[in-house]
């Protein structure tokens, strides 16, 4: 049963944040969803107007408000283009939490978030089991470059999984390959901790391995505690504050065991969640814990930013070219997609490009590199048609560059872009900038 007094206070607090919106409509021109639907209800201004009377509309039609609120990628394009500085993503997330508290979470979400995601070891066990049986539901479709993408073929899976090309889960997750690590600072004098994130752990462990090798090469000490889990964003985006706070407290305690200079992640969404949402959304009362959350979020850095700003990567690795590296004639350059959670949320755009250039690769800019790829976490699950429509524009921009590789700093974008490219049968490799950089070090036998 919802605590109505507490809910009323939270609605009031939210309504106070809404007054900043001057209803100018500048968010329309950048909203990927509005671009597809042309519906005012889908753009930030329309949703903020809906929330203006949340106290009343929530009682009248909680499901309707919920549905409208959930038609959003939480990409932050609107916030980045808002002249009044409305913190749209934070407002939408808080509103989802209020609604979830009022309505209660569905039994399925309760099961997924509170029984699975909230407990990293259970989540690991279940995903490992799912990985073993994934071949029963999919058909492998490898393109000429060997990029693996499986097509969902089983009618046993729920309808929202149909027609997808999924990147299969790895045979061995990162936490099996590197269960833990604790090395001292080397030549760089820096010691960093690595927050793995679910998608890198389970789908792209190769990115984690590359980071271990790159850090070792640059003399960066590394702390990887065992037992890591999710940063909490899937639960938070569904309004499940309980799971979000549980995971947050768990990780703050986990990383508190050791001293380090930076907390590094290679997932744009994890970085943005830890840096921005952990301190702003957490409602726990313990001041000591709040202080730890603030400290940890201040120390959190995207891997590309870390390599460029702290390791000074480009200062001494910027001279090599594809030719120097003995690249074959197959190489047709790399194009880069800006993840919304990296560029719009954290202002990180130049650094991943510099990492790619430091690998000696020719960087070819695509049109609209910072336009959303359409993933949006659970948005992709519930609104796959819209998500694919947005993604197909990204796929065209990538294909138009003529590049053989597209890089992006977010593993969730990698999953979406892989699906979009596979749908069109395009032979374009999808990777993370650190993979490209690690590849160049390997070619030169430096790692
Ligand atoms: S959210 Fe910002 S850009 Fe959109 S209508 Fe309000 S003030 Fe204007
Ligand atoms: S977060 Fe993205 S999808 Fe949602 S309203 Fe803003 S621009 Fe549109």
Coordinates of C-alpha atoms and ligand atoms in Angstrom, one line a residue:
X1 CA 0.0 0.0 0.0
X2 CA 1.5 3.3 -1.1
X3 CA 2.3 5.9 1.6
X4 CA 0.0 8.7 0.3
X5 CA 1.6 11.4 2.4
X6 CA 5.1 10.6 1.1
X7 CA 3.7 10.4 -2.5
X8 CA 2.0 13.8 -2.2
X9 CA 5.4 15.3 -1.1
X10 CA 7.1 13.7 -4.0
X11 CA 4.5 14.9 -6.5
X12 CA 4.9 18.4 -5.0
X13 CA 8.6 18.3 -5.4
X14 CA 8.3 17.1 -9.0
X15 CA 5.8 19.9 -9.8
X16 CA 8.3 22.4 -8.5
X17 CA 10.8 21.2 -11.0
X18 CA 8.3 21.5 -13.9
X19 CA 7.9 25.3 -13.6
X20 CA 11.2 25.7 -15.3
X21 CA 9.7 24.6 -18.6
X22 CA 8.6 27.6 -20.6
X23 CA 6.8 25.5 -23.2
X24 CA 8.9 26.9 -26.0
X25 CA 8.8 23.6 -28.0
X26 CA 12.5 23.6 -28.9
X27 CA 12.7 20.0 -27.8
X28 CA 10.5 19.0 -30.8
X29 CA 13.3 19.4 -33.3
X30 CA 15.6 17.0 -31.6
X31 CA 13.3 14.3 -30.2
X32 CA 13.8 11.1 -32.1
X33 CA 10.4 9.8 -31.1
X34 CA 8.6 13.0 -32.2
X35 CA 10.5 12.8 -35.5
X36 CA 8.7 9.5 -36.1
X37 CA 5.3 10.1 -34.7
X38 CA 4.8 13.9 -34.9
X39 CA 2.6 13.6 -31.7
X40 CA 2.9 16.3 -29.1
X41 CA 2.2 13.7 -26.5
X42 CA 5.5 12.0 -27.4
X43 CA 7.8 15.1 -27.0
X44 CA 9.2 16.4 -23.7
X45 CA 6.9 19.5 -23.7
X46 CA 3.8 17.3 -24.0
X47 CA 4.9 14.9 -21.3
X48 CA 5.9 17.7 -18.9
X49 CA 2.4 19.3 -19.5
X50 CA 0.9 15.9 -18.5
X51 CA 3.0 15.8 -15.4
X52 CA 2.0 19.3 -14.4
X53 CA -1.2 17.9 -13.0
X54 CA 0.3 14.5 -12.0
X55 CA -1.5 14.5 -8.6
X56 CA -4.9 14.6 -10.3
X57 CA -4.2 12.6 -13.5
X58 CA -2.5 9.8 -11.6
X59 CA -5.7 9.1 -9.6
X60 CA -7.9 9.5 -12.7
X61 CA -6.0 7.4 -15.2
X62 CA -2.8 5.9 -13.8
X63 CA -2.3 3.4 -16.7
X64 CA -2.8 6.1 -19.3
X65 CA -0.2 8.3 -17.6
X66 CA 2.1 5.4 -17.3
X67 CA 1.8 4.5 -21.0
X68 CA 2.5 8.0 -22.2
X69 CA 5.5 8.4 -19.8
X70 CA 7.0 5.1 -21.0
X71 CA 6.9 6.2 -24.7
X72 CA 10.3 7.8 -24.2
X73 CA 13.9 6.7 -24.9
X74 CA 15.3 8.7 -21.9
X75 CA 17.9 9.8 -24.5
X76 CA 18.2 13.3 -23.1
X77 CA 18.2 14.9 -26.5
X78 CA 15.5 17.3 -25.3
X79 CA 17.4 18.3 -22.2
X80 CA 20.6 18.9 -24.2
X81 CA 18.6 21.3 -26.4
X82 CA 16.5 23.0 -23.7
X83 CA 17.1 26.7 -23.3
X84 CA 15.7 26.6 -19.8
X85 CA 17.9 23.7 -18.7
X86 CA 14.9 21.5 -17.7
X87 CA 16.3 18.3 -16.3
X88 CA 13.9 16.2 -18.4
X89 CA 15.4 12.8 -17.8
X90 CA 15.5 13.2 -14.1
X91 CA 11.9 14.5 -14.0
X92 CA 10.7 11.5 -16.1
X93 CA 12.5 9.0 -13.9
X94 CA 11.1 10.5 -10.8
X95 CA 7.6 10.5 -12.3
X96 CA 8.0 6.9 -13.2
X97 CA 9.0 6.1 -9.6
X98 CA 6.0 8.0 -8.2
X99 CA 3.6 6.1 -10.6
X100 CA 5.2 2.7 -9.8
X101 CA 4.8 3.4 -6.1
X102 CA 1.1 4.4 -6.6
X103 CA 0.2 1.6 -8.9
X104 CA 2.6 -1.0 -7.7
X105 CA 5.0 -2.9 -9.9
X106 CA 3.6 -5.7 -12.1
X107 CA 4.4 -9.2 -10.9
X108 CA 6.7 -9.8 -13.9
X109 CA 8.8 -6.7 -13.1
X110 CA 8.8 -7.5 -9.4
X111 CA 10.2 -11.0 -10.3
X112 CA 12.8 -9.7 -12.8
X113 CA 14.0 -6.7 -10.8
X114 CA 13.7 -7.8 -7.2
X115 CA 14.4 -11.5 -7.4
X116 CA 16.9 -11.5 -10.2
X117 CA 18.6 -8.1 -11.0
X118 CA 18.8 -7.0 -7.4
X119 CA 21.0 -10.0 -6.5
X120 CA 24.1 -10.1 -8.7
X121 CA 24.9 -13.8 -8.1
X122 CA 21.4 -14.9 -8.9
X123 CA 21.4 -12.7 -12.0
X124 CA 24.7 -14.2 -13.1
X125 CA 23.5 -17.8 -12.6
X126 CA 20.3 -17.2 -14.5
X127 CA 21.9 -15.4 -17.4
X128 CA 24.6 -18.1 -17.7
X129 CA 21.8 -20.6 -17.9
X130 CA 20.0 -18.6 -20.6
X131 CA 23.3 -18.3 -22.5
X132 CA 23.5 -22.1 -22.6
X133 CA 20.1 -22.5 -24.2
X134 CA 20.1 -19.4 -26.4
X135 CA 20.9 -21.5 -29.5
X136 CA 17.5 -23.2 -29.2
X137 CA 15.8 -19.9 -30.0
X138 CA 18.1 -18.4 -32.5
X139 CA 19.9 -19.1 -35.8
X140 CA 23.5 -18.0 -36.2
X141 CA 24.1 -15.5 -39.0
X142 CA 27.8 -14.6 -39.4
X143 CA 28.7 -12.0 -41.9
X144 CA 31.9 -12.0 -44.0
X145 CA 33.8 -10.2 -41.2
X146 CA 32.8 -12.8 -38.7
X147 CA 30.7 -10.5 -36.7
X148 CA 28.2 -12.8 -35.0
X149 CA 24.6 -11.9 -34.9
X150 CA 21.8 -14.4 -34.2
X151 CA 18.4 -14.1 -35.7
X152 CA 15.5 -14.9 -33.3
X153 CA 13.6 -17.8 -34.9
X154 CA 11.7 -19.5 -32.1
X155 CA 8.0 -18.9 -31.7
X156 CA 8.4 -19.9 -28.1
X157 CA 9.8 -16.5 -27.2
X158 CA 7.4 -13.6 -26.4
X159 CA 6.2 -11.7 -29.5
X160 CA 8.4 -8.6 -28.7
X161 CA 11.5 -10.7 -29.4
X162 CA 10.3 -11.6 -33.0
X163 CA 12.3 -10.3 -36.0
X164 CA 15.3 -9.3 -34.0
X165 CA 18.9 -10.0 -34.7
X166 CA 20.6 -10.3 -31.3
X167 CA 24.2 -10.4 -30.4
X168 CA 24.5 -13.7 -28.5
X169 CA 25.7 -13.9 -25.0
X170 CA 29.4 -14.8 -24.7
X171 CA 30.3 -18.4 -23.9
X172 CA 32.2 -17.0 -20.8
X173 CA 31.2 -13.8 -19.1
X174 CA 33.9 -11.3 -18.1
X175 CA 33.5 -12.2 -14.4
X176 CA 34.5 -15.8 -15.3
X177 CA 37.5 -14.7 -17.4
X178 CA 38.7 -12.1 -14.9
X179 CA 37.0 -12.9 -11.6
X180 CA 38.8 -10.1 -9.8
X181 CA 42.0 -8.1 -10.1
X182 CA 44.0 -5.9 -7.7
X183 CA 47.2 -4.5 -9.1
X184 CA 49.3 -1.5 -8.0
X185 CA 49.8 1.7 -10.0
X186 CA 52.6 1.3 -12.6
X187 CA 54.4 3.9 -14.6
X188 CA 51.3 6.1 -14.9
X189 CA 51.1 6.5 -11.1
X190 CA 47.3 6.0 -11.5
X191 CA 45.1 3.3 -10.0
X192 CA 41.6 2.8 -11.4
X193 CA 38.7 0.6 -10.5
X194 CA 36.6 -0.9 -13.3
X195 CA 32.8 -1.1 -13.2
X196 CA 32.0 -3.8 -15.7
X197 CA 28.3 -3.3 -16.4
X198 CA 25.9 -6.1 -17.4
X199 CA 26.2 -5.9 -21.2
X200 CA 30.0 -5.9 -21.2
X201 CA 30.1 -8.7 -18.7
X202 CA 27.6 -11.0 -20.5
X203 CA 27.7 -10.0 -24.1
X204 CA 31.0 -8.2 -24.8
X205 CA 33.5 -9.6 -22.3
X206 CA 36.2 -8.9 -25.0
X207 CA 35.9 -5.2 -24.2
X208 CA 36.7 -5.9 -20.6
X209 CA 39.7 -8.0 -21.6
X210 CA 41.0 -5.3 -23.8
X211 CA 40.7 -2.8 -21.0
X212 CA 42.7 -5.0 -18.7
X213 CA 45.4 -5.3 -21.4
X214 CA 45.4 -1.6 -22.2
X215 CA 45.7 -0.6 -18.5
X216 CA 48.6 -3.0 -18.0
X217 CA 50.4 -1.6 -21.1
X218 CA 50.0 2.0 -19.8
X219 CA 51.0 1.1 -16.3
X220 CA 47.6 1.8 -14.7
X221 CA 46.8 -0.2 -11.6
X222 CA 43.5 -1.9 -11.7
X223 CA 40.9 -2.9 -9.0
X224 CA 38.1 -5.2 -10.2
X225 CA 36.2 -6.5 -7.2
X226 CA 34.3 -9.8 -7.6
X227 CA 30.5 -10.0 -7.4
X228 CA 29.7 -6.9 -9.5
X229 CA 26.1 -6.4 -10.8
X230 CA 23.9 -4.0 -12.6
X231 CA 24.2 -0.2 -12.1
X232 CA 20.4 -0.2 -11.5
X233 CA 19.2 1.8 -14.6
X234 CA 16.8 -0.9 -15.9
X235 CA 15.0 -0.9 -12.5
X236 CA 15.1 2.8 -12.1
X237 CA 13.7 3.4 -15.6
X238 CA 10.7 1.2 -14.6
X239 CA 10.2 3.2 -11.4
X240 CA 11.6 0.5 -9.1
X241 CA 13.4 2.6 -6.6
X242 CA 13.8 -0.3 -4.2
X243 CA 16.0 -2.4 -6.5
X244 CA 17.8 0.7 -7.7
X245 CA 18.8 1.8 -4.2
X246 CA 19.7 -1.8 -3.2
X247 CA 22.1 -2.1 -6.1
X248 CA 23.5 1.3 -5.5
X249 CA 24.2 0.6 -1.8
X250 CA 25.7 -2.8 -2.7
X251 CA 28.1 -1.3 -5.2
X252 CA 29.2 1.6 -3.1
X253 CA 30.1 -0.9 -0.3
X254 CA 31.8 -3.2 -2.8
X255 CA 34.1 -0.4 -4.3
X256 CA 34.7 1.1 -0.8
X257 CA 37.0 -1.8 0.0
X258 CA 40.0 -0.2 -1.8
X259 CA 41.5 3.1 -2.7
X260 CA 41.7 4.2 -6.3
X261 CA 41.8 7.4 -8.3
X262 CA 39.0 6.8 -10.8
X263 CA 36.1 4.5 -11.3
X264 CA 36.1 3.6 -15.0
X265 CA 33.3 2.3 -17.1
X266 CA 33.2 1.5 -20.8
X267 CA 29.4 1.8 -20.9
X268 CA 27.9 5.2 -21.6
X269 CA 24.7 4.3 -19.8
X270 CA 26.5 3.0 -16.7
X271 CA 28.8 6.1 -16.6
X272 CA 25.8 8.5 -16.9
X273 CA 23.8 6.6 -14.3
X274 CA 26.6 6.5 -11.7
X275 CA 27.7 10.1 -12.3
X276 CA 24.3 11.7 -12.6
X277 CA 21.5 9.6 -11.3
X278 CA 23.1 7.8 -8.3
X279 CA 23.6 11.1 -6.4
X280 CA 20.5 12.9 -7.6
X281 CA 17.9 10.1 -7.3
X282 CA 19.1 8.3 -4.2
X283 CA 16.7 8.9 -1.3
X284 CA 18.4 7.0 1.5
X285 CA 18.8 8.8 4.8
X286 CA 22.4 7.8 5.8
X287 CA 24.6 10.9 5.4
X288 CA 27.8 8.7 5.4
X289 CA 26.4 6.7 2.5
X290 CA 25.4 9.9 0.7
X291 CA 28.9 11.2 1.0
X292 CA 30.3 7.9 -0.4
X293 CA 27.9 8.1 -3.3
X294 CA 29.0 11.6 -4.1
X295 CA 32.7 10.7 -3.9
X296 CA 32.3 7.7 -6.1
X297 CA 30.2 9.5 -8.7
X298 CA 32.8 12.4 -8.8
X299 CA 35.5 9.8 -9.5
X300 CA 33.6 8.1 -12.3
X301 CA 34.9 8.5 -15.8
X302 CA 34.1 7.2 -19.2
X303 CA 37.0 5.0 -20.5
X304 CA 37.7 7.2 -23.5
X305 CA 37.9 10.3 -21.4
X306 CA 40.1 8.6 -19.0
X307 CA 42.5 7.4 -21.7
X308 CA 42.7 10.8 -23.3
X309 CA 42.7 13.1 -20.3
X310 CA 44.5 11.1 -17.7
X311 CA 46.6 8.6 -19.5
X312 CA 47.4 11.2 -22.2
X313 CA 46.9 8.6 -24.9
X314 CA 46.9 10.8 -27.9
X315 CA 50.0 12.7 -26.8
X316 CA 52.2 9.7 -27.6
X317 CA 50.2 7.4 -29.8
X318 CA 48.8 9.8 -32.4
X319 CA 51.3 9.4 -35.2
X320 CA 50.5 5.9 -36.5
X321 CA 48.2 5.3 -39.5
X322 CA 46.5 2.3 -41.0
X323 CA 49.4 2.1 -43.4
X324 CA 52.0 2.1 -40.6
X325 CA 50.1 -0.7 -38.9
X326 CA 50.2 -2.7 -42.1
X327 CA 46.4 -2.7 -42.5
X328 CA 45.1 -4.6 -45.5
X329 CA 43.3 -3.0 -48.4
X330 CA 40.1 -4.3 -46.7
X331 CA 40.2 -1.4 -44.2
X332 CA 37.8 1.3 -45.3
X333 CA 37.9 3.5 -42.2
X334 CA 35.9 3.8 -39.0
X335 CA 32.9 5.9 -38.3
X336 CA 31.7 6.8 -34.8
X337 CA 28.2 6.9 -33.3
X338 CA 27.8 9.3 -30.3
X339 CA 25.8 7.5 -27.6
X340 CA 23.2 9.9 -26.1
X341 CA 24.4 9.1 -22.6
X342 CA 27.9 10.0 -23.5
X343 CA 27.6 13.1 -25.6
X344 CA 24.3 14.7 -24.4
X345 CA 24.5 13.6 -20.8
X346 CA 28.2 14.0 -20.1
X347 CA 29.6 16.0 -23.0
X348 CA 32.1 13.3 -24.0
X349 CA 32.4 13.4 -27.8
X350 CA 35.9 14.3 -28.8
X351 CA 37.7 11.7 -26.7
X352 CA 36.4 8.5 -28.3
X353 CA 37.3 9.9 -31.7
X354 CA 40.8 10.6 -30.4
X355 CA 41.1 7.0 -29.1
X356 CA 40.1 5.8 -32.6
X357 CA 42.7 8.1 -34.2
X358 CA 45.3 7.0 -31.7
X359 CA 44.8 3.5 -33.1
X360 CA 45.9 4.9 -36.5
X361 CA 42.5 4.6 -38.0
X362 CA 40.9 6.9 -40.5
X363 CA 37.8 8.4 -38.9
X364 CA 35.0 9.2 -41.3
X365 CA 32.1 11.2 -39.8
X366 CA 28.6 10.0 -40.5
X367 CA 25.7 12.4 -40.9
X368 CA 23.9 12.9 -37.6
X369 CA 26.5 11.0 -35.5
X370 CA 24.8 12.2 -32.3
X371 CA 21.3 11.2 -33.3
X372 CA 19.8 8.5 -31.1
X373 CA 20.2 4.9 -32.4
X374 CA 16.7 4.1 -31.0
X375 CA 17.7 1.6 -28.3
X376 CA 16.5 3.3 -25.1
X377 CA 16.7 0.2 -22.9
X378 CA 13.2 -1.1 -22.2
X379 CA 11.8 1.2 -25.0
X380 CA 13.4 -1.2 -27.5
X381 CA 11.5 -4.1 -25.8
X382 CA 8.1 -2.5 -25.6
X383 CA 8.2 -0.3 -28.8
X384 CA 10.3 -2.3 -31.2
X385 CA 8.6 -0.9 -34.3
X386 CA 9.4 2.7 -33.2
X387 CA 12.9 1.7 -32.0
X388 CA 13.7 0.0 -35.4
X389 CA 12.3 3.0 -37.3
X390 CA 14.7 5.3 -35.4
X391 CA 17.5 2.8 -35.8
X392 CA 17.1 2.4 -39.5
X393 CA 18.0 6.1 -40.0
X394 CA 21.2 5.4 -38.0
X395 CA 21.9 2.3 -40.1
X396 CA 21.6 4.4 -43.3
X397 CA 24.0 7.1 -42.0
X398 CA 26.5 4.4 -41.1
X399 CA 26.2 2.7 -44.5
X400 CA 26.5 6.0 -46.4
X401 CA 30.0 6.5 -45.0
X402 CA 31.3 3.4 -46.8
X403 CA 33.3 2.5 -43.7
X404 CA 33.8 -1.2 -42.7
X405 CA 33.6 -0.5 -39.0
X406 CA 31.3 1.5 -36.8
X407 CA 32.5 2.3 -33.3
X408 CA 30.5 3.6 -30.3
X409 CA 31.1 4.0 -26.6
X410 CA 28.0 2.2 -25.4
X411 CA 27.5 -1.5 -25.5
X412 CA 23.7 -1.1 -25.6
X413 CA 24.1 1.0 -28.8
X414 CA 26.3 -1.7 -30.2
X415 CA 23.5 -4.2 -29.7
X416 CA 20.9 -2.0 -31.4
X417 CA 23.3 -1.0 -34.3
X418 CA 24.2 -4.7 -34.8
X419 CA 20.5 -5.5 -35.2
X420 CA 19.9 -2.7 -37.6
X421 CA 22.9 -3.6 -39.8
X422 CA 22.1 -7.3 -39.7
X423 CA 18.5 -6.6 -40.8
X424 CA 19.9 -5.1 -44.0
X425 CA 22.6 -7.8 -44.4
X426 CA 25.3 -5.2 -44.2
X427 CA 28.8 -6.4 -43.6
X428 CA 29.9 -3.7 -41.2
X429 CA 31.8 -4.5 -38.0
X430 CA 30.5 -3.0 -34.7
X431 CA 33.0 -2.3 -32.0
X432 CA 34.0 -0.1 -29.0
X433 CA 36.8 2.5 -29.5
X434 CA 38.9 0.6 -26.9
X435 CA 38.7 -2.5 -29.0
X436 CA 40.1 -0.6 -31.9
X437 CA 42.8 0.8 -29.8
X438 CA 43.7 -2.6 -28.3
X439 CA 43.7 -4.0 -31.8
X440 CA 46.3 -1.5 -32.9
X441 CA 48.5 -2.3 -29.8
X442 CA 48.2 -6.0 -30.6
X443 CA 49.2 -5.5 -34.2
X444 CA 52.3 -3.8 -33.0
X445 CA 52.8 -6.6 -30.5
X446 CA 52.7 -4.1 -27.6
X447 CA 50.2 -6.1 -25.7
Ligands
LIG1 S1 11.4 21.1 -22.1 FE1 12.8 22.8 -22.5 S2 12.8 22.9 -24.8 FE2 11.0 21.6 -24.2 S3 9.3 23.1 -24.1 FE3 10.2 22.9 -22.0 S4 11.6 24.7 -21.9 FE4 11.2 24.3 -24.1
LIG2 S1 14.3 11.8 -23.6 FE1 14.5 11.6 -25.9 S2 12.7 10.4 -26.5 FE2 12.2 11.2 -24.5 S3 11.2 13.1 -24.8 FE3 13.4 13.6 -24.6 S4 14.2 13.6 -26.7 FE4 12.2 12.6 -26.8

